[in-house]
Short mmCIF file of C-alpha atoms and ligand atoms in Angstrom, two decimals:
data_model
loop_
_atom_site.label_atom_id
_atom_site.label_comp_id
_atom_site.label_asym_id
_atom_site.label_seq_id
_atom_site.Cartn_x
_atom_site.Cartn_y
_atom_site.Cartn_z
CA UNK A 1 40.53 35.60 108.02
CA UNK A 2 39.38 38.06 104.94
CA UNK A 3 40.87 41.54 104.56
CA UNK A 4 39.55 44.03 102.21
CA UNK A 5 41.53 46.96 100.92
CA UNK A 6 39.65 49.91 99.60
CA UNK A 7 41.87 51.82 97.48
CA UNK A 8 43.12 48.51 96.37
CA UNK A 9 45.11 49.75 93.17
CA UNK A 10 46.73 52.29 95.80
CA UNK A 11 50.65 52.50 95.39
CA UNK A 12 51.13 51.68 98.89
CA UNK A 13 48.89 48.43 98.93
CA UNK A 14 52.15 46.24 98.37
CA UNK A 15 53.47 47.48 101.96
CA UNK A 16 50.32 46.25 103.79
CA UNK A 17 50.88 42.95 101.73
CA UNK A 18 54.54 42.62 102.61
CA UNK A 19 53.75 42.87 106.26
CA UNK A 20 50.92 40.52 105.89
CA UNK A 21 53.41 38.06 104.32
CA UNK A 22 55.56 38.35 107.55
CA UNK A 23 52.69 37.14 109.74
CA UNK A 24 52.90 33.31 110.21
CA UNK A 25 50.54 33.19 113.35
CA UNK A 26 47.31 31.90 113.80
CA UNK A 27 44.30 33.70 113.12
CA UNK A 28 46.45 35.74 110.26
CA UNK A 29 45.03 36.95 107.10
CA UNK A 30 44.35 34.33 104.70
CA UNK A 31 42.45 36.23 101.93
CA UNK A 32 43.02 39.76 100.48
CA UNK A 33 40.11 41.53 98.40
CA UNK A 34 41.29 44.54 96.65
CA UNK A 35 38.71 46.99 95.82
CA UNK A 36 39.39 50.11 93.21
CA UNK A 37 37.35 51.95 90.64
CA UNK A 38 40.06 51.79 88.23
CA UNK A 39 40.70 48.20 86.63
CA UNK A 40 44.30 48.91 85.45
CA UNK A 41 45.51 50.05 88.66
CA UNK A 42 44.05 46.87 90.31
CA UNK A 43 45.77 44.92 87.57
CA UNK A 44 49.25 46.81 88.31
CA UNK A 45 49.07 46.13 92.19
CA UNK A 46 48.11 42.49 91.87
CA UNK A 47 51.16 42.12 89.57
CA UNK A 48 53.43 43.57 92.19
CA UNK A 49 51.74 41.29 94.84
CA UNK A 50 51.98 38.21 92.97
CA UNK A 51 55.90 38.61 92.80
CA UNK A 52 55.97 39.33 96.37
CA UNK A 53 54.12 36.05 97.26
CA UNK A 54 56.01 34.25 94.78
CA UNK A 55 58.48 32.98 97.23
CA UNK A 56 56.21 32.88 100.48
CA UNK A 57 54.57 29.67 101.34
CA UNK A 58 50.68 29.75 101.96
CA UNK A 59 50.80 33.55 101.13
CA UNK A 60 47.40 35.15 101.59
CA UNK A 61 45.17 34.66 98.38
CA UNK A 62 44.52 38.02 96.35
CA UNK A 63 41.32 38.76 94.65
CA UNK A 64 40.38 42.10 92.85
CA UNK A 65 37.35 43.74 92.26
CA UNK A 66 35.46 46.91 91.21
CA UNK A 67 32.18 46.08 92.97
CA UNK A 68 32.28 47.92 96.41
CA UNK A 69 29.41 45.68 97.97
CA UNK A 70 30.77 42.59 96.96
CA UNK A 71 34.40 43.59 98.55
CA UNK A 72 32.51 44.63 101.71
CA UNK A 73 30.61 41.36 102.25
CA UNK A 74 32.07 38.65 104.45
CA UNK A 75 35.16 41.11 105.60
CA UNK A 76 36.79 40.54 108.67
CA UNK A 77 38.55 43.77 108.44
CA UNK A 78 38.58 46.84 105.97
CA UNK A 79 41.61 49.02 105.21
CA UNK A 80 39.88 51.96 103.63
CA UNK A 81 42.82 53.83 101.55
CA UNK A 82 41.34 55.86 98.93
CA UNK A 83 42.08 58.94 97.22
CA UNK A 84 38.91 60.84 96.08
CA UNK A 85 40.01 62.98 93.07
CA UNK A 86 43.50 61.22 92.56
CA UNK A 87 46.68 62.71 92.45
CA UNK A 88 45.60 65.41 90.28
CA UNK A 89 43.27 66.33 92.80
CA UNK A 90 46.12 66.62 95.10
CA UNK A 91 48.05 68.38 92.95
CA UNK A 92 45.24 71.02 92.41
CA UNK A 93 44.53 71.33 96.06
CA UNK A 94 48.07 72.73 96.22
CA UNK A 95 47.91 74.71 93.16
CA UNK A 96 44.56 76.56 94.16
CA UNK A 97 45.74 77.48 97.88
CA UNK A 98 49.38 78.60 96.66
CA UNK A 99 47.46 80.89 94.15
CA UNK A 100 45.83 82.66 97.09
CA UNK A 101 49.02 83.05 98.91
CA UNK A 102 48.07 80.30 101.34
CA UNK A 103 49.25 76.55 102.29
CA UNK A 104 48.10 74.05 99.90
CA UNK A 105 49.20 70.74 101.65
CA UNK A 106 47.33 67.07 101.64
CA UNK A 107 46.26 67.43 104.86
CA UNK A 108 46.89 70.81 106.69
CA UNK A 109 45.66 74.28 105.90
CA UNK A 110 43.58 74.89 102.76
CA UNK A 111 44.77 71.99 100.99
CA UNK A 112 43.22 69.70 103.74
CA UNK A 113 39.87 71.09 103.87
CA UNK A 114 39.64 71.04 99.70
CA UNK A 115 40.52 67.39 100.37
CA UNK A 116 38.63 66.62 103.21
CA UNK A 117 35.44 68.36 101.57
CA UNK A 118 35.74 66.04 98.55
CA UNK A 119 36.65 62.75 100.77
CA UNK A 120 34.06 62.87 103.58
CA UNK A 121 31.04 62.36 101.12
CA UNK A 122 32.66 59.28 99.58
CA UNK A 123 33.86 57.94 103.09
CA UNK A 124 30.20 58.52 104.61
CA UNK A 125 28.70 56.23 101.75
CA UNK A 126 31.78 53.63 102.36
CA UNK A 127 30.82 53.72 106.24
CA UNK A 128 27.14 53.36 105.79
CA UNK A 129 27.71 50.10 103.30
CA UNK A 130 29.84 48.69 105.86
CA UNK A 131 27.31 49.34 108.56
CA UNK A 132 24.94 47.47 106.28
CA UNK A 133 26.92 44.86 104.83
CA UNK A 134 29.66 43.92 107.27
CA UNK A 135 28.47 45.22 110.49
CA UNK A 136 30.77 43.22 112.34
CA UNK A 137 34.08 44.23 110.48
CA UNK A 138 36.52 46.63 111.77
CA UNK A 139 37.37 49.45 109.76
CA UNK A 140 41.07 50.63 109.59
CA UNK A 141 41.08 54.10 108.19
CA UNK A 142 43.95 55.26 105.93
CA UNK A 143 42.39 57.42 104.13
CA UNK A 144 43.78 61.27 104.68
CA UNK A 145 43.00 63.82 106.14
CA UNK A 146 42.90 60.69 108.56
CA UNK A 147 41.40 62.42 111.59
CA UNK A 148 38.64 64.32 110.06
CA UNK A 149 37.56 61.15 107.92
CA UNK A 150 37.89 58.71 111.01
CA UNK A 151 35.19 61.50 112.61
CA UNK A 152 33.24 61.19 109.51
CA UNK A 153 33.11 57.45 109.48
CA UNK A 154 32.86 57.06 113.36
CA UNK A 155 29.32 58.94 113.07
CA UNK A 156 28.10 55.69 111.30
CA UNK A 157 30.46 52.80 112.66
CA UNK A 158 31.03 53.90 116.02
CA UNK A 159 34.17 52.81 117.41
CA UNK A 160 34.52 50.18 114.98
CA UNK A 161 36.43 52.37 113.01
CA UNK A 162 39.96 53.42 113.77
CA UNK A 163 42.37 55.91 111.83
CA UNK A 164 45.99 55.32 111.72
CA UNK A 165 49.05 57.41 110.50
CA UNK A 166 52.65 56.27 110.93
CA UNK A 167 53.81 59.67 111.82
CA UNK A 168 53.56 59.23 115.76
CA UNK A 169 54.91 55.89 115.67
CA UNK A 170 58.26 57.46 113.46
CA UNK A 171 58.31 60.45 115.76
CA UNK A 172 58.43 58.08 119.25
CA UNK A 173 60.82 55.82 117.37
CA UNK A 174 63.35 58.64 116.66
CA UNK A 175 63.38 59.94 120.20
CA UNK A 176 63.30 56.28 122.01
CA UNK A 177 66.43 55.99 119.30
CA UNK A 178 68.31 58.97 120.34
CA UNK A 179 67.77 58.22 123.95
CA UNK A 180 68.88 54.92 123.66
CA UNK A 181 65.57 53.29 124.89
CA UNK A 182 63.72 50.52 123.31
CA UNK A 183 60.93 51.80 121.51
CA UNK A 184 58.65 48.57 122.45
CA UNK A 185 59.47 49.44 125.97
CA UNK A 186 58.66 53.06 125.86
CA UNK A 187 55.37 54.67 126.77
CA UNK A 188 55.11 57.63 124.20
CA UNK A 189 52.96 60.40 125.77
CA UNK A 190 51.68 61.82 122.59
CA UNK A 191 48.29 63.76 121.88
CA UNK A 192 46.49 66.00 119.55
CA UNK A 193 44.77 65.63 116.32
CA UNK A 194 46.10 63.91 113.42
CA UNK A 195 49.31 65.54 111.96
CA UNK A 196 49.00 68.14 115.13
CA UNK A 197 50.17 66.32 117.73
CA UNK A 198 52.90 66.72 120.58
CA UNK A 199 55.06 64.36 122.29
CA UNK A 200 55.12 65.70 125.84
CA UNK A 201 57.16 62.71 127.65
CA UNK A 202 58.80 59.09 126.91
CA UNK A 203 58.62 56.89 129.81
CA UNK A 204 60.70 53.79 130.30
CA UNK A 205 60.53 51.88 133.62
CA UNK A 206 58.23 54.75 134.93
CA UNK A 207 60.77 57.53 134.75
CA UNK A 208 60.53 60.14 131.92
CA UNK A 209 63.43 60.59 129.76
CA UNK A 210 62.23 63.51 127.57
CA UNK A 211 63.63 65.90 129.74
CA UNK A 212 67.15 64.69 129.16
CA UNK A 213 66.86 64.88 125.55
CA UNK A 214 65.38 68.54 125.98
CA UNK A 215 68.27 69.54 128.10
CA UNK A 216 70.70 68.23 125.46
CA UNK A 217 71.18 70.23 122.41
CA UNK A 218 73.52 67.86 120.67
CA UNK A 219 71.03 64.94 120.92
CA UNK A 220 67.94 67.30 120.10
CA UNK A 221 69.89 68.29 117.27
CA UNK A 222 70.52 64.77 115.89
CA UNK A 223 67.30 63.52 114.35
CA UNK A 224 64.29 64.88 112.24
CA UNK A 225 62.25 66.98 114.31
CA UNK A 226 65.37 68.55 115.84
CA UNK A 227 66.71 69.53 112.47
CA UNK A 228 63.12 70.78 111.04
CA UNK A 229 62.02 72.46 114.18
CA UNK A 230 65.56 73.66 115.37
CA UNK A 231 66.63 73.08 119.00
CA UNK A 232 66.07 76.46 120.31
CA UNK A 233 62.38 76.19 119.22
CA UNK A 234 61.70 72.61 120.85
CA UNK A 235 63.47 73.57 124.18
CA UNK A 236 61.01 76.75 124.01
CA UNK A 237 57.94 74.15 123.76
CA UNK A 238 59.25 71.64 125.98
CA UNK A 239 57.89 69.18 123.92
CA UNK A 240 58.55 67.55 120.49
CA UNK A 241 55.88 68.42 117.82
CA UNK A 242 54.52 66.12 115.09
CA UNK A 243 56.66 66.87 111.93
CA UNK A 244 53.47 68.56 110.06
CA UNK A 245 53.55 71.10 112.81
CA UNK A 246 56.35 72.65 110.90
CA UNK A 247 53.51 74.05 108.42
CA UNK A 248 52.19 75.90 111.27
CA UNK A 249 55.43 77.26 112.92
CA UNK A 250 57.21 77.98 109.62
CA UNK A 251 54.17 78.67 107.67
CA UNK A 252 55.82 81.65 105.80
CA UNK A 253 58.64 79.73 105.10
CA UNK A 254 57.05 76.64 103.89
CA UNK A 255 54.32 78.55 101.85
CA UNK A 256 57.09 80.25 99.97
CA UNK A 257 59.21 77.06 99.52
CA UNK A 258 56.08 75.32 98.11
CA UNK A 259 55.50 78.48 95.86
CA UNK A 260 58.92 78.36 94.68
CA UNK A 261 59.34 74.62 93.72
CA UNK A 262 59.27 73.25 90.46
CA UNK A 263 56.53 70.67 90.97
CA UNK A 264 54.56 70.53 94.64
CA UNK A 265 54.38 67.52 96.18
CA UNK A 266 51.45 66.15 94.59
CA UNK A 267 52.26 67.23 91.07
CA UNK A 268 55.58 65.27 91.76
CA UNK A 269 54.08 62.20 92.94
CA UNK A 270 51.14 62.32 90.17
CA UNK A 271 53.74 62.17 87.60
CA UNK A 272 55.96 59.62 89.33
CA UNK A 273 53.01 57.40 89.74
CA UNK A 274 51.49 57.82 86.38
CA UNK A 275 54.99 56.61 85.11
CA UNK A 276 54.81 53.54 87.18
CA UNK A 277 51.19 52.43 86.17
CA UNK A 278 52.18 53.04 82.58
CA UNK A 279 55.30 50.74 83.08
CA UNK A 280 52.84 48.00 84.42
CA UNK A 281 50.98 47.64 81.32
CA UNK A 282 53.97 46.39 80.06
CA UNK A 283 53.73 42.46 79.88
CA UNK A 284 57.40 41.98 80.72
CA UNK A 285 57.98 44.70 83.11
CA UNK A 286 59.58 43.73 86.37
CA UNK A 287 56.74 44.76 88.55
CA UNK A 288 58.29 44.50 92.06
CA UNK A 289 61.70 46.14 91.26
CA UNK A 290 59.79 48.95 89.40
CA UNK A 291 57.63 49.42 92.57
CA UNK A 292 60.59 49.43 94.90
CA UNK A 293 62.19 52.08 92.87
CA UNK A 294 59.42 54.50 92.87
CA UNK A 295 58.53 53.90 96.52
CA UNK A 296 62.11 54.45 97.57
CA UNK A 297 62.22 57.56 95.31
CA UNK A 298 59.09 58.68 97.02
CA UNK A 299 60.25 58.19 100.66
CA UNK A 300 63.61 60.01 100.12
CA UNK A 301 61.68 63.29 98.82
CA UNK A 302 59.12 63.14 101.55
CA UNK A 303 58.71 66.88 103.00
CA UNK A 304 62.10 67.98 100.95
CA UNK A 305 60.79 71.21 101.12
CA UNK A 306 60.46 71.57 104.50
CA UNK A 307 63.77 70.07 105.35
CA UNK A 308 65.23 72.62 102.68
CA UNK A 309 63.83 75.47 104.47
CA UNK A 310 65.21 74.49 107.89
CA UNK A 311 68.68 73.42 106.16
CA UNK A 312 67.79 69.73 107.51
CA UNK A 313 69.51 67.93 104.88
CA UNK A 314 68.96 64.32 103.67
CA UNK A 315 66.49 62.21 105.66
CA UNK A 316 67.94 59.66 107.86
CA UNK A 317 68.37 56.03 106.42
CA UNK A 318 66.10 54.86 109.37
CA UNK A 319 63.40 57.25 108.37
CA UNK A 320 63.03 55.61 104.96
CA UNK A 321 61.18 52.77 105.61
CA UNK A 322 57.91 54.39 106.86
CA UNK A 323 56.02 52.21 109.54
CA UNK A 324 52.61 52.49 107.65
CA UNK A 325 52.07 48.93 107.17
CA UNK A 326 53.59 47.88 110.61
CA UNK A 327 50.80 50.12 112.57
CA UNK A 328 48.11 48.54 110.51
CA UNK A 329 49.52 44.90 111.04
CA UNK A 330 49.80 45.50 114.97
CA UNK A 331 46.33 47.18 115.03
CA UNK A 332 44.83 43.97 113.32
CA UNK A 333 46.83 41.45 115.42
CA UNK A 334 45.84 43.02 118.65
CA UNK A 335 42.00 43.25 117.84
CA UNK A 336 42.14 39.53 115.77
CA UNK A 337 43.85 37.89 118.64
CA UNK A 338 43.45 39.79 121.92
CA UNK A 339 47.02 40.52 121.93
CA UNK A 340 46.85 43.51 124.07
CA UNK A 341 49.14 46.37 122.90
CA UNK A 342 49.52 50.15 123.11
CA UNK A 343 49.24 52.18 119.82
CA UNK A 344 48.98 55.71 118.53
CA UNK A 345 45.88 56.15 116.98
CA UNK A 346 42.76 58.31 115.82
CA UNK A 347 39.76 57.36 117.97
CA UNK A 348 37.00 59.14 119.35
CA UNK A 349 38.03 60.92 122.67
CA UNK A 350 35.87 59.72 125.23
CA UNK A 351 36.88 62.27 127.60
CA UNK A 352 41.02 61.30 127.06
CA UNK A 353 41.34 64.77 126.32
CA UNK A 354 39.11 67.05 128.60
CA UNK A 355 39.11 70.03 126.32
CA UNK A 356 37.21 68.29 123.56
CA UNK A 357 33.64 66.69 123.46
CA UNK A 358 33.53 62.98 123.62
CA UNK A 359 32.84 62.22 119.64
CA UNK A 360 35.76 64.30 118.78
CA UNK A 361 38.55 62.20 116.96
CA UNK A 362 41.79 62.78 118.41
CA UNK A 363 45.04 60.97 117.89
CA UNK A 364 46.32 59.56 121.57
CA UNK A 365 47.91 56.36 122.69
CA UNK A 366 45.06 53.68 123.44
CA UNK A 367 45.16 50.25 124.66
CA UNK A 368 44.09 47.84 122.19
CA UNK A 369 42.89 44.22 122.35
CA UNK A 370 39.82 42.09 120.85
CA UNK A 371 37.26 44.89 122.16
CA UNK A 372 38.75 47.62 119.91
CA UNK A 373 41.28 50.65 121.02
CA UNK A 374 40.53 52.39 124.20
CA UNK A 375 42.17 56.02 124.53
CA UNK A 376 44.06 56.48 127.36
CA UNK A 377 43.58 59.74 129.55
CA UNK A 378 46.05 62.27 128.94
CA UNK A 379 47.54 65.33 130.67
CA UNK A 380 46.02 68.59 129.35
CA UNK A 381 48.07 70.20 126.40
CA UNK A 382 49.25 73.91 127.21
CA UNK A 383 47.15 76.74 126.22
CA UNK A 384 49.00 77.36 123.08
CA UNK A 385 48.68 73.78 121.69
CA UNK A 386 44.79 73.52 122.97
CA UNK A 387 44.03 76.92 121.01
CA UNK A 388 45.66 74.69 117.53
CA UNK A 389 43.76 71.72 118.38
CA UNK A 390 40.33 73.50 119.09
CA UNK A 391 40.71 75.99 116.30
CA UNK A 392 41.47 72.77 113.92
CA UNK A 393 38.92 70.71 115.23
CA UNK A 394 36.44 73.61 114.75
CA UNK A 395 37.38 73.85 111.26
CA UNK A 396 36.89 70.05 110.82
CA UNK A 397 33.25 70.12 112.34
CA UNK A 398 32.23 72.91 109.90
CA UNK A 399 33.68 70.59 107.04
CA UNK A 400 31.66 67.69 108.20
CA UNK A 401 28.47 70.01 108.29
CA UNK A 402 29.34 71.12 104.64
CA UNK A 403 29.53 67.68 103.54
CA UNK A 404 26.37 66.89 105.19
CA UNK A 405 23.88 69.78 104.22
CA UNK A 406 26.11 70.79 100.61
CA UNK A 407 26.44 74.20 101.88
CA UNK A 408 29.00 76.50 100.13
CA UNK A 409 28.50 79.28 102.67
CA UNK A 410 29.51 76.56 105.37
CA UNK A 411 32.45 75.56 103.14
CA UNK A 412 33.75 79.54 103.17
CA UNK A 413 33.61 79.23 106.96
CA UNK A 414 35.52 76.07 107.27
CA UNK A 415 38.39 77.71 105.41
CA UNK A 416 37.77 80.94 106.93
CA UNK A 417 38.33 79.87 110.36
CA UNK A 418 41.43 77.78 109.66
CA UNK A 419 44.42 79.48 111.34
CA UNK A 420 46.55 79.32 108.22
CA UNK A 421 44.04 81.00 106.25
CA UNK A 422 44.37 84.77 106.70
CA UNK A 423 41.12 86.54 105.43
CA UNK A 424 37.68 85.62 105.03
CA UNK A 425 37.75 86.97 101.18
CA UNK A 426 40.71 84.52 100.53
CA UNK A 427 38.38 81.77 101.66
CA UNK A 428 35.57 82.95 99.52
CA UNK A 429 38.20 82.62 96.72
CA UNK A 430 39.45 79.30 97.47
CA UNK A 431 35.85 77.96 97.61
CA UNK A 432 35.43 79.48 94.09
CA UNK A 433 38.93 78.10 92.92
CA UNK A 434 38.21 74.72 94.58
CA UNK A 435 34.73 74.34 93.12
CA UNK A 436 36.10 75.26 89.58
CA UNK A 437 38.59 72.22 89.34
CA UNK A 438 36.92 69.41 91.46
CA UNK A 439 34.11 67.63 90.13
CA UNK A 440 34.00 65.95 93.41
CA UNK A 441 32.81 69.46 94.91
CA UNK A 442 29.64 69.92 92.86
CA UNK A 443 27.63 69.21 95.72
CA UNK A 444 28.37 72.62 97.49
CA UNK A 445 25.52 74.93 96.63
C1 G6P B 501 53.37 60.41 106.39
C2 G6P B 501 51.84 60.91 106.77
C3 G6P B 501 51.06 60.19 105.93
C4 G6P B 501 51.00 60.45 104.39
C5 G6P B 501 52.49 59.59 104.33
C6 G6P B 501 53.17 60.02 102.70
O1 G6P B 501 53.69 59.14 106.39
O2 G6P B 501 51.68 60.41 108.11
O3 G6P B 501 49.64 60.79 106.11
O4 G6P B 501 50.38 59.62 103.52
O5 G6P B 501 53.73 60.31 104.87
O6 G6P B 501 53.08 61.26 102.30
P1 G6P B 501 53.44 61.68 100.63
O7 G6P B 501 53.61 63.09 100.62
O8 G6P B 501 55.01 60.55 100.11
O9 G6P B 501 52.03 61.06 100.08
MN1 MN B 502 49.49 60.78 108.48
#
């Protein structure tokens, strides 16, 4: 079984490889191909993987290449985890937006649109190559903004591309834990778009346990989302929002916090990772130790500004291990071995959420087996959530159109229609600012 990782020199690749090393079952991945545009990043990550594999018998082989077509040929699974424009691009996404007084986050608001506009053309090119060179492969898309990028790829790959994100999984796990339920036995009634969804119920043995949580302020205030959003607001909503909704519900505070911070998230990660990749150039460096130290610091500071704004304090120990790699492995196993399971994934709607059309990629619980991921029909969202989901899907569609027709006017429309961009003039200035700093947006005319 051959797995190709696009963005193979990326910082989180060792998480995926670490998960593969735990898989001893039949039909497991035996061959990993890393693809990246940058040789030195491939070299750095390959060093970490070699140290991870050192004590494991029959570890999957690892090869690296900068030739995309070669990487794709013969792949059974393709993970796409690329970052167009690198972390410097992410820092610029933040900076240009904040200069206009609006949110510059990797996936939400103006920053997410800018990142989407740069990434979609590259993702489409990859999808077209996959369709030609590896038509039977399953593509697992990690690349952010994950919902939008998955939808762009699905226009060429249909249901053979599946988007993943670890935040709904982490949310479900936290809720199950405070309720004393086993996350494996719980059905998480979650729906929305990527980074824009809500848990409306958690069923164990046919009984919804969420009302018990919502009725208990102590329980509600004891985990990440309770601290971030406040118990009163969660009770008002009658649902638990994905943590990324903090940028919507507390937009003014998060924009202010981002503006005041010494280094934005992207700038922090850019500097932190530059140091790691530099260190990997030293032949005597302890690769795995350096990687793990860097990872731990990244996890501990995740959404630090949001938590500070909310007075939420440090992250819970259990939340530091992520889950990114576990979702990917669970998905691959379910498909490769026909091990039927339920996972929250980004797939084409196909009627599951009736307010959106069949081709809209949504984030929803799916039944997964050898035939792929099948969305489970869900109850409608309340009007306020439907409004947000439809507005943001409308923006995503403008981004896809701008990427397809290369139109600057359409790009302005995408920014202007976003609920977190408060003026058409701001949208115009954002397009000016972004096209000045991003070579990847030169196609907008
Ligand atoms: C969460 C999100 C991902 C994001 C990751 C890392 O898991 O769901 O989409 O990539 O956090 O965020 P960071 O700010 O550390 O890059
Ligand atoms: Mn995510």
